[in-house]
């Protein structure tokens, strides 16, 4: 039942079901170690609690990373993306007008430009 420290690179190739099964095993092991802690177990078991906790965190991290990666692939090229997949930027930049929106002109401005075009001057030397 005693497992060695989990390496992230070993987890990357595994399927989600396998990873979830591994998390369950690690959680069971952690429960056993916590019982040992209460009943006054060996120091080696107590030091293992931290390793198991970190291993659980590693497996969950890989699960979430692969999930997010797949979502990014799914939404690539789509018009709308979930907010957590959009670029962060800054608040001001997110609220800024797009290039197209900036270039738009009102009807009044169009009229003015049409009726009063830029004047051309012949410059003598």
PDB file of C-alpha atoms in Angstrom:
ATOM      1  CA  UNK A   1       0.000   0.000   0.000  1.00  0.00           C
ATOM      2  CA  UNK A   2       2.982   2.302   0.540  1.00  0.00           C
ATOM      3  CA  UNK A   3       3.497   4.364  -2.620  1.00  0.00           C
ATOM      4  CA  UNK A   4       6.610   6.225  -3.733  1.00  0.00           C
ATOM      5  CA  UNK A   5       6.603   9.957  -4.494  1.00  0.00           C
ATOM      6  CA  UNK A   6       4.601  10.624  -7.666  1.00  0.00           C
ATOM      7  CA  UNK A   7       6.445  12.274 -10.574  1.00  0.00           C
ATOM      8  CA  UNK A   8       4.517  14.707 -12.786  1.00  0.00           C
ATOM      9  CA  UNK A   9       6.173  13.517 -16.009  1.00  0.00           C
ATOM     10  CA  UNK A  10       4.962   9.956 -15.331  1.00  0.00           C
ATOM     11  CA  UNK A  11       1.384  11.172 -14.925  1.00  0.00           C
ATOM     12  CA  UNK A  12       1.169  13.164 -18.163  1.00  0.00           C
ATOM     13  CA  UNK A  13       0.577  10.177 -20.435  1.00  0.00           C
ATOM     14  CA  UNK A  14      -2.145   8.584 -18.282  1.00  0.00           C
ATOM     15  CA  UNK A  15      -5.901   8.741 -18.921  1.00  0.00           C
ATOM     16  CA  UNK A  16      -8.203  10.765 -16.695  1.00  0.00           C
ATOM     17  CA  UNK A  17      -9.827   7.626 -15.228  1.00  0.00           C
ATOM     18  CA  UNK A  18      -6.421   6.247 -14.198  1.00  0.00           C
ATOM     19  CA  UNK A  19      -5.478   9.547 -12.582  1.00  0.00           C
ATOM     20  CA  UNK A  20      -8.768   9.750 -10.657  1.00  0.00           C
ATOM     21  CA  UNK A  21      -8.257   6.182  -9.456  1.00  0.00           C
ATOM     22  CA  UNK A  22      -4.754   7.133  -8.303  1.00  0.00           C
ATOM     23  CA  UNK A  23      -6.140  10.133  -6.368  1.00  0.00           C
ATOM     24  CA  UNK A  24      -8.609   7.850  -4.592  1.00  0.00           C
ATOM     25  CA  UNK A  25      -5.800   5.429  -3.649  1.00  0.00           C
ATOM     26  CA  UNK A  26      -3.645   8.276  -2.362  1.00  0.00           C
ATOM     27  CA  UNK A  27      -6.542   9.665  -0.306  1.00  0.00           C
ATOM     28  CA  UNK A  28      -7.137   6.239   1.241  1.00  0.00           C
ATOM     29  CA  UNK A  29      -3.446   5.996   2.068  1.00  0.00           C
ATOM     30  CA  UNK A  30      -3.580   9.468   3.624  1.00  0.00           C
ATOM     31  CA  UNK A  31      -6.527   8.410   5.793  1.00  0.00           C
ATOM     32  CA  UNK A  32      -4.552   5.372   7.003  1.00  0.00           C
ATOM     33  CA  UNK A  33      -1.552   7.581   7.811  1.00  0.00           C
ATOM     34  CA  UNK A  34      -3.727  10.049   9.722  1.00  0.00           C
ATOM     35  CA  UNK A  35      -5.144   7.200  11.808  1.00  0.00           C
ATOM     36  CA  UNK A  36      -1.558   6.091  12.485  1.00  0.00           C
ATOM     37  CA  UNK A  37      -0.742   9.631  13.580  1.00  0.00           C
ATOM     38  CA  UNK A  38      -3.610   9.645  16.113  1.00  0.00           C
ATOM     39  CA  UNK A  39      -2.733   6.182  17.447  1.00  0.00           C
ATOM     40  CA  UNK A  40       0.936   7.185  17.764  1.00  0.00           C
ATOM     41  CA  UNK A  41       2.446   5.497  14.727  1.00  0.00           C
ATOM     42  CA  UNK A  42       6.089   5.322  13.644  1.00  0.00           C
ATOM     43  CA  UNK A  43       7.850   8.594  12.752  1.00  0.00           C
ATOM     44  CA  UNK A  44       8.405   7.282   9.205  1.00  0.00           C
ATOM     45  CA  UNK A  45       4.613   7.162   8.731  1.00  0.00           C
ATOM     46  CA  UNK A  46       4.174  10.685  10.085  1.00  0.00           C
ATOM     47  CA  UNK A  47       6.754  12.115   7.676  1.00  0.00           C
ATOM     48  CA  UNK A  48       4.960  10.316   4.833  1.00  0.00           C
ATOM     49  CA  UNK A  49       1.745  12.354   5.333  1.00  0.00           C
ATOM     50  CA  UNK A  50       3.322  15.382   3.677  1.00  0.00           C
ATOM     51  CA  UNK A  51       4.604  13.331   0.709  1.00  0.00           C
ATOM     52  CA  UNK A  52       1.155  11.800   0.122  1.00  0.00           C
ATOM     53  CA  UNK A  53      -0.562  15.202   0.349  1.00  0.00           C
ATOM     54  CA  UNK A  54       1.842  16.664  -2.206  1.00  0.00           C
ATOM     55  CA  UNK A  55       1.332  13.628  -4.463  1.00  0.00           C
ATOM     56  CA  UNK A  56      -2.442  14.144  -4.383  1.00  0.00           C
ATOM     57  CA  UNK A  57      -1.889  17.784  -5.325  1.00  0.00           C
ATOM     58  CA  UNK A  58       0.395  16.746  -8.206  1.00  0.00           C
ATOM     59  CA  UNK A  59      -2.135  14.308  -9.673  1.00  0.00           C
ATOM     60  CA  UNK A  60      -4.992  16.828  -9.383  1.00  0.00           C
ATOM     61  CA  UNK A  61      -2.823  19.490 -11.023  1.00  0.00           C
ATOM     62  CA  UNK A  62      -2.159  17.222 -14.012  1.00  0.00           C
ATOM     63  CA  UNK A  63      -5.900  16.402 -14.297  1.00  0.00           C
ATOM     64  CA  UNK A  64      -6.786  20.114 -14.352  1.00  0.00           C
ATOM     65  CA  UNK A  65      -3.987  21.046 -16.741  1.00  0.00           C
ATOM     66  CA  UNK A  66      -4.991  18.407 -19.300  1.00  0.00           C
ATOM     67  CA  UNK A  67      -8.651  19.405 -18.942  1.00  0.00           C
ATOM     68  CA  UNK A  68      -7.799  23.056 -19.619  1.00  0.00           C
ATOM     69  CA  UNK A  69      -5.536  22.097 -22.526  1.00  0.00           C
ATOM     70  CA  UNK A  70      -8.381  20.128 -24.150  1.00  0.00           C
ATOM     71  CA  UNK A  71     -10.788  23.034 -23.632  1.00  0.00           C
ATOM     72  CA  UNK A  72      -8.287  25.411 -25.268  1.00  0.00           C
ATOM     73  CA  UNK A  73      -8.125  23.078 -28.299  1.00  0.00           C
ATOM     74  CA  UNK A  74     -11.935  22.872 -28.425  1.00  0.00           C
ATOM     75  CA  UNK A  75     -12.446  26.649 -28.319  1.00  0.00           C
ATOM     76  CA  UNK A  76      -9.536  27.490 -30.661  1.00  0.00           C
ATOM     77  CA  UNK A  77     -10.846  29.576 -33.561  1.00  0.00           C
ATOM     78  CA  UNK A  78     -14.328  29.988 -32.062  1.00  0.00           C
ATOM     79  CA  UNK A  79     -15.863  33.457 -31.751  1.00  0.00           C
ATOM     80  CA  UNK A  80     -16.570  33.258 -28.027  1.00  0.00           C
ATOM     81  CA  UNK A  81     -14.442  31.609 -25.325  1.00  0.00           C
ATOM     82  CA  UNK A  82     -15.083  31.052 -21.625  1.00  0.00           C
ATOM     83  CA  UNK A  83     -13.628  33.925 -19.605  1.00  0.00           C
ATOM     84  CA  UNK A  84     -10.956  31.777 -17.968  1.00  0.00           C
ATOM     85  CA  UNK A  85      -9.605  30.835 -21.422  1.00  0.00           C
ATOM     86  CA  UNK A  86      -9.416  34.417 -22.693  1.00  0.00           C
ATOM     87  CA  UNK A  87      -6.226  36.469 -22.499  1.00  0.00           C
ATOM     88  CA  UNK A  88      -5.793  38.184 -19.156  1.00  0.00           C
ATOM     89  CA  UNK A  89      -4.202  41.505 -20.247  1.00  0.00           C
ATOM     90  CA  UNK A  90      -5.147  44.368 -17.930  1.00  0.00           C
ATOM     91  CA  UNK A  91      -8.603  45.570 -16.986  1.00  0.00           C
ATOM     92  CA  UNK A  92      -8.159  48.757 -19.034  1.00  0.00           C
ATOM     93  CA  UNK A  93      -6.976  46.821 -22.095  1.00  0.00           C
ATOM     94  CA  UNK A  94      -9.902  44.398 -21.859  1.00  0.00           C
ATOM     95  CA  UNK A  95     -12.343  47.305 -21.824  1.00  0.00           C
ATOM     96  CA  UNK A  96     -10.600  49.199 -24.627  1.00  0.00           C
ATOM     97  CA  UNK A  97     -12.295  49.618 -28.014  1.00  0.00           C
ATOM     98  CA  UNK A  98     -11.244  47.248 -30.788  1.00  0.00           C
ATOM     99  CA  UNK A  99      -9.376  48.593 -33.842  1.00  0.00           C
ATOM    100  CA  UNK A 100     -12.594  48.414 -35.850  1.00  0.00           C
ATOM    101  CA  UNK A 101     -14.601  50.235 -33.189  1.00  0.00           C
ATOM    102  CA  UNK A 102     -11.960  52.961 -32.971  1.00  0.00           C
ATOM    103  CA  UNK A 103     -12.007  53.546 -36.726  1.00  0.00           C
ATOM    104  CA  UNK A 104     -15.807  53.925 -36.994  1.00  0.00           C
ATOM    105  CA  UNK A 105     -17.167  57.404 -37.785  1.00  0.00           C
ATOM    106  CA  UNK A 106     -20.581  58.933 -37.081  1.00  0.00           C
ATOM    107  CA  UNK A 107     -22.954  59.962 -39.885  1.00  0.00           C
ATOM    108  CA  UNK A 108     -22.279  63.627 -39.051  1.00  0.00           C
ATOM    109  CA  UNK A 109     -18.514  63.087 -39.433  1.00  0.00           C
ATOM    110  CA  UNK A 110     -19.032  61.283 -42.771  1.00  0.00           C
ATOM    111  CA  UNK A 111     -21.115  64.215 -43.999  1.00  0.00           C
ATOM    112  CA  UNK A 112     -18.484  66.746 -42.967  1.00  0.00           C
ATOM    113  CA  UNK A 113     -15.699  64.790 -44.659  1.00  0.00           C
ATOM    114  CA  UNK A 114     -17.758  64.480 -47.852  1.00  0.00           C
ATOM    115  CA  UNK A 115     -18.832  68.151 -47.990  1.00  0.00           C
ATOM    116  CA  UNK A 116     -15.509  69.651 -46.908  1.00  0.00           C
ATOM    117  CA  UNK A 117     -12.733  67.481 -48.301  1.00  0.00           C
ATOM    118  CA  UNK A 118      -9.101  68.175 -47.463  1.00  0.00           C
ATOM    119  CA  UNK A 119      -7.979  71.284 -49.366  1.00  0.00           C
ATOM    120  CA  UNK A 120      -5.076  70.942 -51.784  1.00  0.00           C
ATOM    121  CA  UNK A 121      -2.621  73.772 -52.132  1.00  0.00           C
ATOM    122  CA  UNK A 122      -0.141  74.391 -54.956  1.00  0.00           C
ATOM    123  CA  UNK A 123       3.106  75.354 -53.292  1.00  0.00           C
ATOM    124  CA  UNK A 124       5.571  77.551 -55.211  1.00  0.00           C
ATOM    125  CA  UNK A 125       9.304  77.246 -54.761  1.00  0.00           C
TER     126      UNK A 125
END
